[in-house]
């Protein structure tokens, strides 16, 4: 089993993970990004609302970010899959740091008192690190409606801010999975007068229903049986359970957002209900979790799906992790200075 030691290992090479790697690389940290190559927005041809990158490929953004990291000799991005993470005896980290000679001697004196973490890859490699950032994102669980998955990222989307403008004035169907989808419908009404709400078995509170109707958004309570497309795969509409077909240009849906937080839960990170729904790992404003030495950033800890949110979270976490390492190094230097000082005698 091969072993290596890093200042920081980042699980996930999306917008959050690469943003953190950039901050850490610029602080001359030895950083390894492990990425499976499955970003959440890989289904989308374009991203929007990202200043300087509006209506460009999200995959191109990640490719450019990786290229930018090439300036920093302490940063490596590696394809791979992390299968386990664990807190280890900090003495093991200290011994590995000494062996690798990658950290100044005064830091080595403190390494045994720092949090130590081990990361195991699918290929059998074990990696040791002083800090771990989990930026492994989330996955979308779509309603089980035939034909919907094939439209995901094309004719069907979740975020009116990310994709709504491209369907302005079009025939928009909001496919409900809960009463929270009313908010999507009201946002889309700003972009098109042709919005319909398809309840699909969801019970709407009277106030929510009244708000939809007041703005000219019809509510259809029938179940949706199938999403329809033409021979070229373009969305054409939906078929209801009674066989009626409704022509649409786009579908807005609220999938269940499931964080890829297995590593964090394995480490024992505390979770909490999120105001937007679901259970997510609890973090502070800088991404620190309840597990010493472990941070989380992006959709793994926050369901908000906008790229700028993820980039900002990664930026903050990268800066916080570097500051935490600096604090440990200051403590180590002070400990070494006191240890080397001659003992004082008292009369």
mmCIF file with all atom_site columns, N, CA and C in Angstrom, residues 273-323:
data_model
loop_
_atom_site.group_PDB
_atom_site.id
_atom_site.type_symbol
_atom_site.label_atom_id
_atom_site.label_alt_id
_atom_site.label_comp_id
_atom_site.label_asym_id
_atom_site.label_entity_id
_atom_site.label_seq_id
_atom_site.pdbx_PDB_ins_code
_atom_site.Cartn_x
_atom_site.Cartn_y
_atom_site.Cartn_z
_atom_site.occupancy
_atom_site.B_iso_or_equiv
_atom_site.pdbx_formal_charge
_atom_site.auth_seq_id
_atom_site.auth_comp_id
_atom_site.auth_asym_id
_atom_site.auth_atom_id
_atom_site.pdbx_PDB_model_num
ATOM 1   N N  . UNK A 1 273 ? -30.768 19.733 9.447  1.00 0.00 ? 273 UNK A N  1
ATOM 2   C CA . UNK A 1 273 ? -31.711 20.061 8.372  1.00 0.00 ? 273 UNK A CA 1
ATOM 3   C C  . UNK A 1 273 ? -31.341 21.400 7.747  1.00 0.00 ? 273 UNK A C  1
ATOM 4   N N  . UNK A 1 274 ? -31.437 21.472 6.414  1.00 0.00 ? 274 UNK A N  1
ATOM 5   C CA . UNK A 1 274 ? -31.135 22.719 5.711  1.00 0.00 ? 274 UNK A CA 1
ATOM 6   C C  . UNK A 1 274 ? -32.441 23.460 5.442  1.00 0.00 ? 274 UNK A C  1
ATOM 7   N N  . UNK A 1 275 ? -32.436 24.796 5.528  1.00 0.00 ? 275 UNK A N  1
ATOM 8   C CA . UNK A 1 275 ? -33.672 25.550 5.271  1.00 0.00 ? 275 UNK A CA 1
ATOM 9   C C  . UNK A 1 275 ? -34.282 25.280 3.905  1.00 0.00 ? 275 UNK A C  1
ATOM 10  N N  . UNK A 1 276 ? -33.457 24.891 2.915  1.00 0.00 ? 276 UNK A N  1
ATOM 11  C CA . UNK A 1 276 ? -33.973 24.594 1.583  1.00 0.00 ? 276 UNK A CA 1
ATOM 12  C C  . UNK A 1 276 ? -34.414 23.146 1.436  1.00 0.00 ? 276 UNK A C  1
ATOM 13  N N  . UNK A 1 277 ? -34.318 22.380 2.521  1.00 0.00 ? 277 UNK A N  1
ATOM 14  C CA . UNK A 1 277 ? -34.743 20.991 2.488  1.00 0.00 ? 277 UNK A CA 1
ATOM 15  C C  . UNK A 1 277 ? -33.569 20.040 2.529  1.00 0.00 ? 277 UNK A C  1
ATOM 16  N N  . UNK A 1 278 ? -33.793 18.863 3.084  1.00 0.00 ? 278 UNK A N  1
ATOM 17  C CA . UNK A 1 278 ? -32.769 17.838 3.148  1.00 0.00 ? 278 UNK A CA 1
ATOM 18  C C  . UNK A 1 278 ? -31.880 17.982 4.369  1.00 0.00 ? 278 UNK A C  1
ATOM 19  N N  . UNK A 1 279 ? -31.048 16.973 4.565  1.00 0.00 ? 279 UNK A N  1
ATOM 20  C CA . UNK A 1 279 ? -30.117 16.915 5.681  1.00 0.00 ? 279 UNK A CA 1
ATOM 21  C C  . UNK A 1 279 ? -28.710 17.063 5.128  1.00 0.00 ? 279 UNK A C  1
ATOM 22  N N  . UNK A 1 280 ? -27.998 18.084 5.589  1.00 0.00 ? 280 UNK A N  1
ATOM 23  C CA . UNK A 1 280 ? -26.654 18.355 5.096  1.00 0.00 ? 280 UNK A CA 1
ATOM 24  C C  . UNK A 1 280 ? -25.679 18.447 6.270  1.00 0.00 ? 280 UNK A C  1
ATOM 25  N N  . UNK A 1 281 ? -24.423 18.193 5.980  1.00 0.00 ? 281 UNK A N  1
ATOM 26  C CA . UNK A 1 281 ? -23.390 18.344 7.000  1.00 0.00 ? 281 UNK A CA 1
ATOM 27  C C  . UNK A 1 281 ? -23.336 19.791 7.456  1.00 0.00 ? 281 UNK A C  1
ATOM 28  N N  . UNK A 1 282 ? -23.304 19.989 8.754  1.00 0.00 ? 282 UNK A N  1
ATOM 29  C CA . UNK A 1 282 ? -23.277 21.337 9.323  1.00 0.00 ? 282 UNK A CA 1
ATOM 30  C C  . UNK A 1 282 ? -21.865 21.913 9.220  1.00 0.00 ? 282 UNK A C  1
ATOM 31  N N  . UNK A 1 283 ? -21.761 23.144 8.716  1.00 0.00 ? 283 UNK A N  1
ATOM 32  C CA . UNK A 1 283 ? -20.472 23.826 8.608  1.00 0.00 ? 283 UNK A CA 1
ATOM 33  C C  . UNK A 1 283 ? -20.623 25.263 9.106  1.00 0.00 ? 283 UNK A C  1
ATOM 34  N N  . UNK A 1 284 ? -19.488 25.870 9.487  1.00 0.00 ? 284 UNK A N  1
ATOM 35  C CA . UNK A 1 284 ? -19.533 27.281 9.828  1.00 0.00 ? 284 UNK A CA 1
ATOM 36  C C  . UNK A 1 284 ? -19.379 28.114 8.562  1.00 0.00 ? 284 UNK A C  1
ATOM 37  N N  . UNK A 1 285 ? -19.248 29.426 8.700  1.00 0.00 ? 285 UNK A N  1
ATOM 38  C CA . UNK A 1 285 ? -19.203 30.303 7.528  1.00 0.00 ? 285 UNK A CA 1
ATOM 39  C C  . UNK A 1 285 ? -18.003 30.036 6.631  1.00 0.00 ? 285 UNK A C  1
ATOM 40  N N  . UNK A 1 286 ? -16.966 29.422 7.167  1.00 0.00 ? 286 UNK A N  1
ATOM 41  C CA . UNK A 1 286 ? -15.767 29.143 6.384  1.00 0.00 ? 286 UNK A CA 1
ATOM 42  C C  . UNK A 1 286 ? -15.687 27.685 5.944  1.00 0.00 ? 286 UNK A C  1
ATOM 43  N N  . UNK A 1 287 ? -16.715 26.892 6.271  1.00 0.00 ? 287 UNK A N  1
ATOM 44  C CA . UNK A 1 287 ? -16.755 25.511 5.809  1.00 0.00 ? 287 UNK A CA 1
ATOM 45  C C  . UNK A 1 287 ? -16.228 24.483 6.786  1.00 0.00 ? 287 UNK A C  1
ATOM 46  N N  . UNK A 1 288 ? -15.870 24.895 7.998  1.00 0.00 ? 288 UNK A N  1
ATOM 47  C CA . UNK A 1 288 ? -15.350 23.938 8.984  1.00 0.00 ? 288 UNK A CA 1
ATOM 48  C C  . UNK A 1 288 ? -16.465 23.039 9.495  1.00 0.00 ? 288 UNK A C  1
ATOM 49  N N  . UNK A 1 289 ? -16.224 21.723 9.528  1.00 0.00 ? 289 UNK A N  1
ATOM 50  C CA . UNK A 1 289 ? -17.190 20.768 10.057 1.00 0.00 ? 289 UNK A CA 1
ATOM 51  C C  . UNK A 1 289 ? -16.915 20.517 11.537 1.00 0.00 ? 289 UNK A C  1
ATOM 52  N N  . UNK A 1 290 ? -17.680 19.619 12.132 1.00 0.00 ? 290 UNK A N  1
ATOM 53  C CA . UNK A 1 290 ? -17.483 19.259 13.532 1.00 0.00 ? 290 UNK A CA 1
ATOM 54  C C  . UNK A 1 290 ? -16.286 18.349 13.735 1.00 0.00 ? 290 UNK A C  1
ATOM 55  N N  . UNK A 1 291 ? -15.715 17.814 12.660 1.00 0.00 ? 291 UNK A N  1
ATOM 56  C CA . UNK A 1 291 ? -14.570 16.905 12.756 1.00 0.00 ? 291 UNK A CA 1
ATOM 57  C C  . UNK A 1 291 ? -13.283 17.721 12.674 1.00 0.00 ? 291 UNK A C  1
ATOM 58  N N  . UNK A 1 292 ? -12.401 17.636 13.660 1.00 0.00 ? 292 UNK A N  1
ATOM 59  C CA . UNK A 1 292 ? -11.160 18.412 13.611 1.00 0.00 ? 292 UNK A CA 1
ATOM 60  C C  . UNK A 1 292 ? -10.365 18.142 12.335 1.00 0.00 ? 292 UNK A C  1
ATOM 61  N N  . UNK A 1 293 ? -9.964  19.225 11.666 1.00 0.00 ? 293 UNK A N  1
ATOM 62  C CA . UNK A 1 293 ? -9.155  19.098 10.464 1.00 0.00 ? 293 UNK A CA 1
ATOM 63  C C  . UNK A 1 293 ? -9.933  18.874 9.192  1.00 0.00 ? 293 UNK A C  1
ATOM 64  N N  . UNK A 1 294 ? -11.270 18.871 9.260  1.00 0.00 ? 294 UNK A N  1
ATOM 65  C CA . UNK A 1 294 ? -12.087 18.548 8.088  1.00 0.00 ? 294 UNK A CA 1
ATOM 66  C C  . UNK A 1 294 ? -13.007 19.720 7.757  1.00 0.00 ? 294 UNK A C  1
ATOM 67  N N  . UNK A 1 295 ? -12.993 20.125 6.484  1.00 0.00 ? 295 UNK A N  1
ATOM 68  C CA . UNK A 1 295 ? -13.856 21.179 5.956  1.00 0.00 ? 295 UNK A CA 1
ATOM 69  C C  . UNK A 1 295 ? -14.748 20.601 4.854  1.00 0.00 ? 295 UNK A C  1
ATOM 70  N N  . UNK A 1 296 ? -15.807 21.318 4.536  1.00 0.00 ? 296 UNK A N  1
ATOM 71  C CA . UNK A 1 296 ? -16.682 20.938 3.420  1.00 0.00 ? 296 UNK A CA 1
ATOM 72  C C  . UNK A 1 296 ? -17.109 22.205 2.700  1.00 0.00 ? 296 UNK A C  1
ATOM 73  N N  . UNK A 1 297 ? -17.204 22.133 1.375  1.00 0.00 ? 297 UNK A N  1
ATOM 74  C CA . UNK A 1 297 ? -17.572 23.308 0.588  1.00 0.00 ? 297 UNK A CA 1
ATOM 75  C C  . UNK A 1 297 ? -18.347 22.886 -0.651 1.00 0.00 ? 297 UNK A C  1
ATOM 76  N N  . UNK A 1 298 ? -19.251 23.768 -1.091 1.00 0.00 ? 298 UNK A N  1
ATOM 77  C CA . UNK A 1 298 ? -20.037 23.502 -2.292 1.00 0.00 ? 298 UNK A CA 1
ATOM 78  C C  . UNK A 1 298 ? -21.299 22.725 -1.981 1.00 0.00 ? 298 UNK A C  1
ATOM 79  N N  . UNK A 1 299 ? -21.819 22.048 -2.989 1.00 0.00 ? 299 UNK A N  1
ATOM 80  C CA . UNK A 1 299 ? -23.115 21.379 -2.862 1.00 0.00 ? 299 UNK A CA 1
ATOM 81  C C  . UNK A 1 299 ? -23.125 20.226 -1.870 1.00 0.00 ? 299 UNK A C  1
ATOM 82  N N  . UNK A 1 300 ? -21.980 19.737 -1.443 1.00 0.00 ? 300 UNK A N  1
ATOM 83  C CA . UNK A 1 300 ? -21.975 18.679 -0.437 1.00 0.00 ? 300 UNK A CA 1
ATOM 84  C C  . UNK A 1 300 ? -22.488 19.203 0.902  1.00 0.00 ? 300 UNK A C  1
ATOM 85  N N  . UNK A 1 301 ? -22.417 20.529 1.101  1.00 0.00 ? 301 UNK A N  1
ATOM 86  C CA . UNK A 1 301 ? -22.880 21.127 2.350  1.00 0.00 ? 301 UNK A CA 1
ATOM 87  C C  . UNK A 1 301 ? -23.947 22.190 2.149  1.00 0.00 ? 301 UNK A C  1
ATOM 88  N N  . UNK A 1 302 ? -24.283 22.481 0.895  1.00 0.00 ? 302 UNK A N  1
ATOM 89  C CA . UNK A 1 302 ? -25.222 23.573 0.602  1.00 0.00 ? 302 UNK A CA 1
ATOM 90  C C  . UNK A 1 302 ? -25.939 23.249 -0.711 1.00 0.00 ? 302 UNK A C  1
ATOM 91  N N  . UNK A 1 303 ? -27.271 23.109 -0.700 1.00 0.00 ? 303 UNK A N  1
ATOM 92  C CA . UNK A 1 303 ? -27.972 22.711 -1.916 1.00 0.00 ? 303 UNK A CA 1
ATOM 93  C C  . UNK A 1 303 ? -28.077 23.788 -2.981 1.00 0.00 ? 303 UNK A C  1
ATOM 94  N N  . UNK A 1 304 ? -27.707 25.031 -2.672 1.00 0.00 ? 304 UNK A N  1
ATOM 95  C CA . UNK A 1 304 ? -27.788 26.084 -3.688 1.00 0.00 ? 304 UNK A CA 1
ATOM 96  C C  . UNK A 1 304 ? -26.889 25.714 -4.861 1.00 0.00 ? 304 UNK A C  1
ATOM 97  N N  . UNK A 1 305 ? -27.476 25.704 -6.074 1.00 0.00 ? 305 UNK A N  1
ATOM 98  C CA . UNK A 1 305 ? -26.813 25.058 -7.204 1.00 0.00 ? 305 UNK A CA 1
ATOM 99  C C  . UNK A 1 305 ? -26.001 25.985 -8.082 1.00 0.00 ? 305 UNK A C  1
ATOM 100 N N  . UNK A 1 306 ? -25.932 27.263 -7.769 1.00 0.00 ? 306 UNK A N  1
ATOM 101 C CA . UNK A 1 306 ? -25.224 28.206 -8.617 1.00 0.00 ? 306 UNK A CA 1
ATOM 102 C C  . UNK A 1 306 ? -23.707 28.027 -8.509 1.00 0.00 ? 306 UNK A C  1
ATOM 103 N N  . UNK A 1 307 ? -23.024 28.084 -9.653 1.00 0.00 ? 307 UNK A N  1
ATOM 104 C CA . UNK A 1 307 ? -21.566 27.964 -9.679 1.00 0.00 ? 307 UNK A CA 1
ATOM 105 C C  . UNK A 1 307 ? -20.892 29.022 -8.808 1.00 0.00 ? 307 UNK A C  1
ATOM 106 N N  . UNK A 1 308 ? -21.313 30.305 -8.862 1.00 0.00 ? 308 UNK A N  1
ATOM 107 C CA . UNK A 1 308 ? -20.657 31.294 -7.998 1.00 0.00 ? 308 UNK A CA 1
ATOM 108 C C  . UNK A 1 308 ? -20.747 30.968 -6.509 1.00 0.00 ? 308 UNK A C  1
ATOM 109 N N  . UNK A 1 309 ? -21.845 30.372 -6.058 1.00 0.00 ? 309 UNK A N  1
ATOM 110 C CA . UNK A 1 309 ? -21.941 29.964 -4.659 1.00 0.00 ? 309 UNK A CA 1
ATOM 111 C C  . UNK A 1 309 ? -20.841 28.952 -4.336 1.00 0.00 ? 309 UNK A C  1
ATOM 112 N N  . UNK A 1 310 ? -20.667 27.965 -5.197 1.00 0.00 ? 310 UNK A N  1
ATOM 113 C CA . UNK A 1 310 ? -19.662 26.928 -4.961 1.00 0.00 ? 310 UNK A CA 1
ATOM 114 C C  . UNK A 1 310 ? -18.258 27.512 -4.996 1.00 0.00 ? 310 UNK A C  1
ATOM 115 N N  . UNK A 1 311 ? -17.995 28.395 -5.953 1.00 0.00 ? 311 UNK A N  1
ATOM 116 C CA . UNK A 1 311 ? -16.680 29.010 -6.046 1.00 0.00 ? 311 UNK A CA 1
ATOM 117 C C  . UNK A 1 311 ? -16.368 29.815 -4.786 1.00 0.00 ? 311 UNK A C  1
ATOM 118 N N  . UNK A 1 312 ? -17.353 30.581 -4.309 1.00 0.00 ? 312 UNK A N  1
ATOM 119 C CA . UNK A 1 312 ? -17.136 31.392 -3.116 1.00 0.00 ? 312 UNK A CA 1
ATOM 120 C C  . UNK A 1 312 ? -16.879 30.518 -1.891 1.00 0.00 ? 312 UNK A C  1
ATOM 121 N N  . UNK A 1 313 ? -17.623 29.427 -1.774 1.00 0.00 ? 313 UNK A N  1
ATOM 122 C CA . UNK A 1 313 ? -17.439 28.526 -0.631 1.00 0.00 ? 313 UNK A CA 1
ATOM 123 C C  . UNK A 1 313 ? -16.052 27.898 -0.660 1.00 0.00 ? 313 UNK A C  1
ATOM 124 N N  . UNK A 1 314 ? -15.591 27.501 -1.850 1.00 0.00 ? 314 UNK A N  1
ATOM 125 C CA . UNK A 1 314 ? -14.256 26.932 -1.961 1.00 0.00 ? 314 UNK A CA 1
ATOM 126 C C  . UNK A 1 314 ? -13.173 27.939 -1.650 1.00 0.00 ? 314 UNK A C  1
ATOM 127 N N  . UNK A 1 315 ? -13.366 29.169 -2.123 1.00 0.00 ? 315 UNK A N  1
ATOM 128 C CA . UNK A 1 315 ? -12.412 30.236 -1.848 1.00 0.00 ? 315 UNK A CA 1
ATOM 129 C C  . UNK A 1 315 ? -12.275 30.451 -0.345 1.00 0.00 ? 315 UNK A C  1
ATOM 130 N N  . UNK A 1 316 ? -13.424 30.542 0.345  1.00 0.00 ? 316 UNK A N  1
ATOM 131 C CA . UNK A 1 316 ? -13.414 30.777 1.792  1.00 0.00 ? 316 UNK A CA 1
ATOM 132 C C  . UNK A 1 316 ? -12.773 29.606 2.533  1.00 0.00 ? 316 UNK A C  1
ATOM 133 N N  . UNK A 1 317 ? -13.117 28.391 2.135  1.00 0.00 ? 317 UNK A N  1
ATOM 134 C CA . UNK A 1 317 ? -12.569 27.219 2.815  1.00 0.00 ? 317 UNK A CA 1
ATOM 135 C C  . UNK A 1 317 ? -11.060 27.123 2.610  1.00 0.00 ? 317 UNK A C  1
ATOM 136 N N  . UNK A 1 318 ? -10.596 27.409 1.390  1.00 0.00 ? 318 UNK A N  1
ATOM 137 C CA . UNK A 1 318 ? -9.159  27.364 1.137  1.00 0.00 ? 318 UNK A CA 1
ATOM 138 C C  . UNK A 1 318 ? -8.407  28.345 2.017  1.00 0.00 ? 318 UNK A C  1
ATOM 139 N N  . UNK A 1 319 ? -8.916  29.572 2.129  1.00 0.00 ? 319 UNK A N  1
ATOM 140 C CA . UNK A 1 319 ? -8.269  30.571 2.973  1.00 0.00 ? 319 UNK A CA 1
ATOM 141 C C  . UNK A 1 319 ? -8.304  30.150 4.440  1.00 0.00 ? 319 UNK A C  1
ATOM 142 N N  . UNK A 1 320 ? -9.434  29.586 4.886  1.00 0.00 ? 320 UNK A N  1
ATOM 143 C CA . UNK A 1 320 ? -9.570  29.174 6.285  1.00 0.00 ? 320 UNK A CA 1
ATOM 144 C C  . UNK A 1 320 ? -8.628  28.019 6.614  1.00 0.00 ? 320 UNK A C  1
ATOM 145 N N  . UNK A 1 321 ? -8.500  27.079 5.713  1.00 0.00 ? 321 UNK A N  1
ATOM 146 C CA . UNK A 1 321 ? -7.605  25.944 5.958  1.00 0.00 ? 321 UNK A CA 1
ATOM 147 C C  . UNK A 1 321 ? -6.158  26.421 6.043  1.00 0.00 ? 321 UNK A C  1
ATOM 148 N N  . UNK A 1 322 ? -5.762  27.317 5.145  1.00 0.00 ? 322 UNK A N  1
ATOM 149 C CA . UNK A 1 322 ? -4.393  27.831 5.219  1.00 0.00 ? 322 UNK A CA 1
ATOM 150 C C  . UNK A 1 322 ? -4.165  28.554 6.537  1.00 0.00 ? 322 UNK A C  1
ATOM 151 N N  . UNK A 1 323 ? -5.136  29.365 6.964  1.00 0.00 ? 323 UNK A N  1
ATOM 152 C CA . UNK A 1 323 ? -5.000  30.073 8.240  1.00 0.00 ? 323 UNK A CA 1
ATOM 153 C C  . UNK A 1 323 ? -4.897  29.088 9.403  1.00 0.00 ? 323 UNK A C  1
#
